[in-house]
Coordinates of N, CA, C and O in Angstrom, one line a residue:
M10 N 64.3 -61.4 -49.5 CA 64.6 -62.4 -48.6 C 64.5 -61.9 -47.1 O 64.0 -62.7 -46.3
K11 N 64.9 -60.7 -46.9 CA 64.8 -60.1 -45.5 C 63.4 -60.0 -45.1 O 63.0 -60.2 -44.0
K12 N 62.5 -59.6 -46.1 CA 61.1 -59.5 -45.8 C 60.5 -60.8 -45.4 O 59.7 -60.9 -44.4
L13 N 60.9 -61.9 -46.1 CA 60.4 -63.2 -45.8 C 60.8 -63.7 -44.4 O 60.0 -64.2 -43.6
I14 N 62.0 -63.4 -44.0 CA 62.5 -63.7 -42.7 C 61.8 -62.9 -41.6 O 61.4 -63.5 -40.6
A15 N 61.6 -61.6 -41.9 CA 60.8 -60.8 -40.9 C 59.4 -61.3 -40.7 O 58.9 -61.4 -39.6
I16 N 58.7 -61.6 -41.8 CA 57.4 -62.1 -41.7 C 57.3 -63.5 -41.0 O 56.5 -63.7 -40.1
S17 N 58.3 -64.3 -41.2 CA 58.3 -65.6 -40.5 C 58.5 -65.4 -39.0 O 57.9 -66.0 -38.2
C18 N 59.4 -64.4 -38.6 CA 59.7 -64.1 -37.2 C 58.4 -63.6 -36.6 O 58.1 -64.0 -35.4
I19 N 57.7 -62.7 -37.2 CA 56.5 -62.1 -36.7 C 55.4 -63.1 -36.5 O 54.8 -63.2 -35.4
T20 N 55.3 -64.0 -37.5 CA 54.3 -65.1 -37.4 C 54.6 -66.0 -36.2 O 53.7 -66.3 -35.4
G21 N 55.9 -66.4 -36.1 CA 56.3 -67.2 -35.0 C 56.0 -66.6 -33.6 O 55.6 -67.3 -32.7
L22 N 56.4 -65.3 -33.5 CA 56.1 -64.6 -32.2 C 54.7 -64.5 -31.9 O 54.3 -64.7 -30.7
T23 N 53.8 -64.3 -32.9 CA 52.4 -64.2 -32.7 C 51.8 -65.5 -32.2 O 51.1 -65.5 -31.2
L24 N 52.2 -66.6 -32.8 CA 51.7 -67.9 -32.4 C 52.2 -68.3 -31.0 O 51.4 -68.8 -30.2
T25 N 53.4 -68.0 -30.7 CA 54.0 -68.3 -29.4 C 53.3 -67.5 -28.3 O 53.0 -68.0 -27.3
S26 N 53.1 -66.2 -28.6 CA 52.5 -65.3 -27.5 C 51.1 -65.7 -27.3 O 50.6 -65.6 -26.2
A27 N 50.4 -66.1 -28.3 CA 49.0 -66.4 -28.2 C 48.9 -67.7 -27.3 O 48.0 -67.8 -26.5
S28 N 49.8 -68.6 -27.5 CA 49.7 -69.9 -26.7 C 50.1 -69.6 -25.3 O 49.8 -70.4 -24.4
A29 N 50.8 -68.6 -25.0 CA 51.3 -68.3 -23.6 C 50.1 -67.8 -22.8 O 50.1 -67.9 -21.6
F30 N 49.1 -67.2 -23.4 CA 47.9 -66.7 -22.7 C 46.9 -67.8 -22.3 O 46.3 -67.7 -21.3
A31 N 46.6 -68.7 -23.2 CA 45.6 -69.7 -23.0 C 45.9 -70.9 -23.7 O 46.3 -70.9 -24.9
D32 N 45.7 -72.1 -23.1 CA 45.9 -73.4 -23.7 C 44.6 -74.2 -23.7 O 44.0 -74.3 -22.6
N33 N 44.2 -74.7 -24.9 CA 43.1 -75.6 -24.9 C 43.4 -76.9 -24.2 O 44.5 -77.4 -24.3
I34 N 42.4 -77.4 -23.6 CA 42.6 -78.7 -22.8 C 42.0 -79.8 -23.6 O 40.9 -79.8 -24.1
S35 N 42.8 -80.9 -23.7 CA 42.3 -82.1 -24.4 C 41.1 -82.8 -23.7 O 40.9 -82.6 -22.5
T36 N 40.4 -83.6 -24.4 CA 39.3 -84.4 -23.8 C 39.8 -85.3 -22.7 O 39.1 -85.4 -21.7
E37 N 40.9 -85.9 -22.9 CA 41.5 -86.8 -21.9 C 41.8 -86.1 -20.6 O 41.5 -86.5 -19.5
K38 N 42.4 -84.9 -20.8 CA 42.8 -84.2 -19.6 C 41.5 -83.6 -18.9 O 41.5 -83.6 -17.7
T39 N 40.5 -83.2 -19.7 CA 39.3 -82.7 -19.1 C 38.7 -83.8 -18.2 O 38.2 -83.5 -17.1
T40 N 38.6 -85.0 -18.7 CA 38.0 -86.1 -18.0 C 38.8 -86.3 -16.7 O 38.2 -86.5 -15.6
L41 N 40.1 -86.3 -16.7 CA 40.9 -86.4 -15.5 C 40.7 -85.3 -14.5 O 40.6 -85.5 -13.3
L42 N 40.6 -84.1 -15.0 CA 40.3 -82.9 -14.1 C 39.0 -83.0 -13.4 O 38.9 -82.7 -12.2
V43 N 38.0 -83.5 -14.1 CA 36.6 -83.7 -13.5 C 36.7 -84.8 -12.5 O 36.2 -84.7 -11.4
E44 N 37.4 -86.0 -12.8 CA 37.5 -87.1 -11.9 C 38.3 -86.7 -10.6 O 37.9 -87.2 -9.5
Q45 N 39.2 -85.8 -10.8 CA 40.0 -85.3 -9.6 C 39.3 -84.2 -8.8 O 39.8 -83.8 -7.8
G46 N 38.2 -83.8 -9.3 CA 37.4 -82.7 -8.6 C 38.0 -81.3 -8.8 O 37.6 -80.4 -8.1
I47 N 38.9 -81.2 -9.8 CA 39.5 -79.9 -10.0 C 38.6 -78.9 -10.7 O 38.5 -77.7 -10.4
I48 N 37.8 -79.5 -11.7 CA 36.8 -78.7 -12.4 C 35.5 -79.4 -12.3 O 35.4 -80.6 -12.0
M49 N 34.4 -78.6 -12.5 CA 33.1 -79.2 -12.5 C 32.8 -79.9 -13.8 O 33.4 -79.6 -14.8
P50 N 31.9 -80.9 -13.8 CA 31.5 -81.5 -15.0 C 31.0 -80.5 -16.1 O 30.4 -79.5 -15.7
L51 N 31.4 -80.7 -17.3 CA 31.1 -79.8 -18.3 C 29.6 -79.6 -18.5 O 29.1 -78.5 -18.8
E52 N 28.8 -80.7 -18.3 CA 27.4 -80.6 -18.4 C 26.8 -79.6 -17.3 O 25.9 -78.8 -17.6
T53 N 27.4 -79.6 -16.2 CA 27.0 -78.7 -15.1 C 27.3 -77.3 -15.5 O 26.5 -76.4 -15.3
L54 N 28.5 -77.1 -16.0 CA 28.9 -75.7 -16.4 C 28.0 -75.2 -17.6 O 27.6 -74.0 -17.6
E55 N 27.6 -76.1 -18.5 CA 26.7 -75.7 -19.6 C 25.4 -75.3 -19.0 O 24.8 -74.3 -19.5
E56 N 24.9 -76.0 -18.1 CA 23.6 -75.7 -17.4 C 23.7 -74.3 -16.8 O 22.7 -73.5 -16.9
K57 N 24.8 -74.0 -16.1 CA 25.0 -72.7 -15.5 C 25.0 -71.6 -16.6 O 24.4 -70.5 -16.4
A58 N 25.6 -71.8 -17.7 CA 25.7 -70.8 -18.8 C 24.3 -70.6 -19.4 O 23.9 -69.5 -19.6
L59 N 23.6 -71.7 -19.6 CA 22.2 -71.6 -20.2 C 21.3 -70.9 -19.2 O 20.3 -70.3 -19.6
A60 N 21.5 -71.0 -17.9 CA 20.7 -70.3 -16.9 C 20.9 -68.8 -17.0 O 20.0 -68.0 -16.7
I61 N 22.1 -68.4 -17.4 CA 22.5 -67.0 -17.6 C 21.9 -66.4 -18.9 O 21.2 -65.4 -18.9
K62 N 22.1 -67.2 -20.0 CA 21.6 -66.8 -21.3 C 21.0 -68.0 -22.0 O 21.7 -68.8 -22.5
P63 N 19.7 -68.2 -21.9 CA 19.1 -69.3 -22.5 C 19.3 -69.3 -24.1 O 19.3 -68.2 -24.7
G64 N 19.5 -70.4 -24.6 CA 19.6 -70.5 -26.1 C 20.3 -71.9 -26.4 O 20.2 -72.8 -25.7
Q65 N 21.0 -71.9 -27.6 CA 21.7 -73.0 -28.1 C 23.2 -72.8 -28.0 O 23.7 -71.8 -28.5
I66 N 23.9 -73.7 -27.4 CA 25.4 -73.7 -27.3 C 25.9 -74.0 -28.7 O 25.6 -75.1 -29.2
T67 N 26.7 -73.1 -29.3 CA 27.2 -73.3 -30.7 C 28.7 -73.7 -30.6 O 29.2 -74.2 -31.6
D68 N 29.4 -73.4 -29.6 CA 30.8 -73.7 -29.5 C 31.2 -73.7 -28.0 O 30.6 -73.0 -27.2
R69 N 32.1 -74.5 -27.7 CA 32.6 -74.6 -26.3 C 34.1 -75.0 -26.3 O 34.5 -75.8 -27.1
D70 N 34.8 -74.4 -25.3 CA 36.2 -74.7 -25.2 C 36.6 -74.6 -23.7 O 36.2 -73.7 -23.0
L71 N 37.4 -75.6 -23.3 CA 38.0 -75.5 -21.9 C 39.4 -75.1 -22.1 O 40.2 -75.7 -22.9
E72 N 39.8 -74.0 -21.4 CA 41.2 -73.5 -21.6 C 41.7 -73.3 -20.2 O 41.0 -73.1 -19.2
Q73 N 43.0 -73.2 -20.1 CA 43.7 -72.8 -18.9 C 44.3 -71.4 -19.2 O 45.1 -71.3 -20.1
D74 N 44.0 -70.5 -18.4 CA 44.4 -69.1 -18.7 C 44.9 -68.5 -17.3 O 44.2 -68.5 -16.4
D75 N 46.2 -68.2 -17.3 CA 46.8 -67.7 -16.0 C 46.6 -68.6 -14.9 O 46.3 -68.2 -13.8
G76 N 46.7 -69.9 -15.1 CA 46.6 -70.9 -14.1 C 45.2 -71.3 -13.7 O 45.0 -72.2 -12.9
R77 N 44.2 -70.7 -14.3 CA 42.8 -70.9 -13.9 C 42.2 -71.6 -15.1 O 42.4 -71.3 -16.3
Y78 N 41.4 -72.7 -14.8 CA 40.6 -73.3 -15.9 C 39.3 -72.6 -16.2 O 38.6 -72.2 -15.2
E79 N 39.1 -72.2 -17.4 CA 37.9 -71.5 -17.8 C 37.2 -72.2 -19.0 O 37.8 -72.8 -19.9
Y80 N 35.9 -72.2 -18.9 CA 35.0 -72.8 -19.9 C 34.4 -71.7 -20.6 O 33.6 -70.9 -20.1
E81 N 34.7 -71.6 -21.9 CA 34.2 -70.6 -22.8 C 33.1 -71.2 -23.7 O 33.3 -72.2 -24.4
L82 N 31.9 -70.5 -23.7 CA 30.8 -71.0 -24.5 C 30.3 -69.9 -25.3 O 30.2 -68.7 -24.9
D83 N 29.9 -70.3 -26.5 CA 29.1 -69.3 -27.4 C 27.7 -69.8 -27.4 O 27.4 -71.0 -27.6
I84 N 26.8 -68.9 -27.1 CA 25.3 -69.2 -27.1 C 24.6 -68.4 -28.0 O 24.7 -67.1 -28.1
R85 N 23.7 -69.0 -28.9 CA 22.9 -68.2 -29.8 C 21.4 -68.3 -29.3 O 20.9 -69.4 -29.0
Q86 N 20.8 -67.2 -29.1 CA 19.5 -67.1 -28.6 C 18.5 -67.1 -29.8 O 18.9 -67.0 -30.9
E87 N 17.2 -67.4 -29.5 CA 16.2 -67.5 -30.5 C 16.1 -66.2 -31.4 O 15.8 -66.3 -32.5
D88 N 16.4 -65.1 -30.8 CA 16.3 -63.8 -31.5 C 17.5 -63.6 -32.4 O 17.6 -62.5 -33.0
G89 N 18.5 -64.5 -32.4 CA 19.7 -64.4 -33.2 C 20.9 -63.8 -32.5 O 22.0 -63.8 -33.1
R90 N 20.7 -63.2 -31.3 CA 21.8 -62.7 -30.6 C 22.8 -63.8 -30.2 O 22.3 -64.9 -29.8
K91 N 24.1 -63.4 -30.2 CA 25.1 -64.4 -29.8 C 25.8 -63.9 -28.6 O 26.2 -62.7 -28.6
W92 N 26.0 -64.7 -27.7 CA 26.7 -64.4 -26.4 C 28.0 -65.2 -26.2 O 28.0 -66.4 -26.5
D93 N 29.0 -64.5 -25.7 CA 30.2 -65.2 -25.3 C 30.2 -65.2 -23.7 O 30.1 -64.2 -23.1
I94 N 30.2 -66.4 -23.2 CA 30.2 -66.6 -21.7 C 31.4 -67.4 -21.3 O 31.7 -68.4 -21.9
T95 N 32.1 -66.8 -20.3 CA 33.3 -67.5 -19.8 C 33.0 -67.8 -18.3 O 32.6 -66.9 -17.5
L96 N 33.1 -69.1 -17.9 CA 32.9 -69.5 -16.5 C 34.2 -70.0 -15.9 O 35.0 -70.7 -16.6
D97 N 34.4 -69.8 -14.7 CA 35.5 -70.4 -13.9 C 35.1 -71.9 -13.8 O 34.0 -72.3 -13.3
A98 N 35.9 -72.8 -14.4 CA 35.5 -74.2 -14.5 C 35.6 -74.9 -13.1 O 35.0 -76.0 -13.0
S99 N 36.2 -74.3 -12.2 CA 36.3 -74.9 -10.8 C 35.1 -74.5 -10.0 O 34.5 -75.4 -9.3
S100 N 34.6 -73.3 -10.1 CA 33.5 -72.8 -9.2 C 32.2 -72.6 -10.0 O 31.2 -72.5 -9.3
G101 N 32.3 -72.5 -11.3 CA 31.1 -72.2 -12.0 C 30.7 -70.7 -12.1 O 29.8 -70.3 -12.7
E102 N 31.5 -69.9 -11.5 CA 31.3 -68.4 -11.4 C 31.5 -67.8 -12.8 O 32.4 -68.2 -13.5
A103 N 30.6 -66.9 -13.2 CA 30.7 -66.2 -14.4 C 31.9 -65.2 -14.4 O 31.9 -64.4 -13.5
I104 N 32.8 -65.3 -15.3 CA 33.9 -64.4 -15.4 C 33.6 -63.3 -16.5 O 33.9 -62.2 -16.2
K105 N 32.9 -63.7 -17.6 CA 32.6 -62.8 -18.6 C 31.3 -63.1 -19.3 O 31.0 -64.3 -19.5
I106 N 30.5 -62.1 -19.5 CA 29.2 -62.3 -20.2 C 29.2 -61.1 -21.2 O 29.1 -60.0 -20.8
E107 N 29.3 -61.5 -22.5 CA 29.5 -60.4 -23.5 C 28.7 -60.7 -24.7 O 28.7 -61.8 -25.3
L108 N 28.0 -59.7 -25.2 CA 27.2 -59.8 -26.5 C 28.2 -59.8 -27.6 O 29.1 -58.9 -27.7
D109 N 28.1 -60.8 -28.5 CA 29.0 -60.9 -29.6 C 28.4 -60.3 -30.8 O 27.3 -60.6 -31.2
D110 N 29.1 -59.3 -31.4 CA 28.6 -58.6 -32.5 C 28.7 -59.3 -33.8 O 29.6 -59.9 -34.1

């Protein structure tokens, strides 16, 4: 019984701490942020990411991390390489460009 309680506590802490670092943004909130000029349109951000690493976008997420909106994209190139690209959603500046193993 003590093991079960310990596992439950660890799981709860893990889920809570993960959500403290980054929160996914809903479609409705994304639309509002674009309309208010807080973030760039997602199409524009995708164009910026594809200019950095041409290929096919396979996944995309808008998150708020440490108060900053970030657009995270996964891009697969023709040669099969996969890239993780994170852009500042307000400025379009590349925050991270990383080859995904």
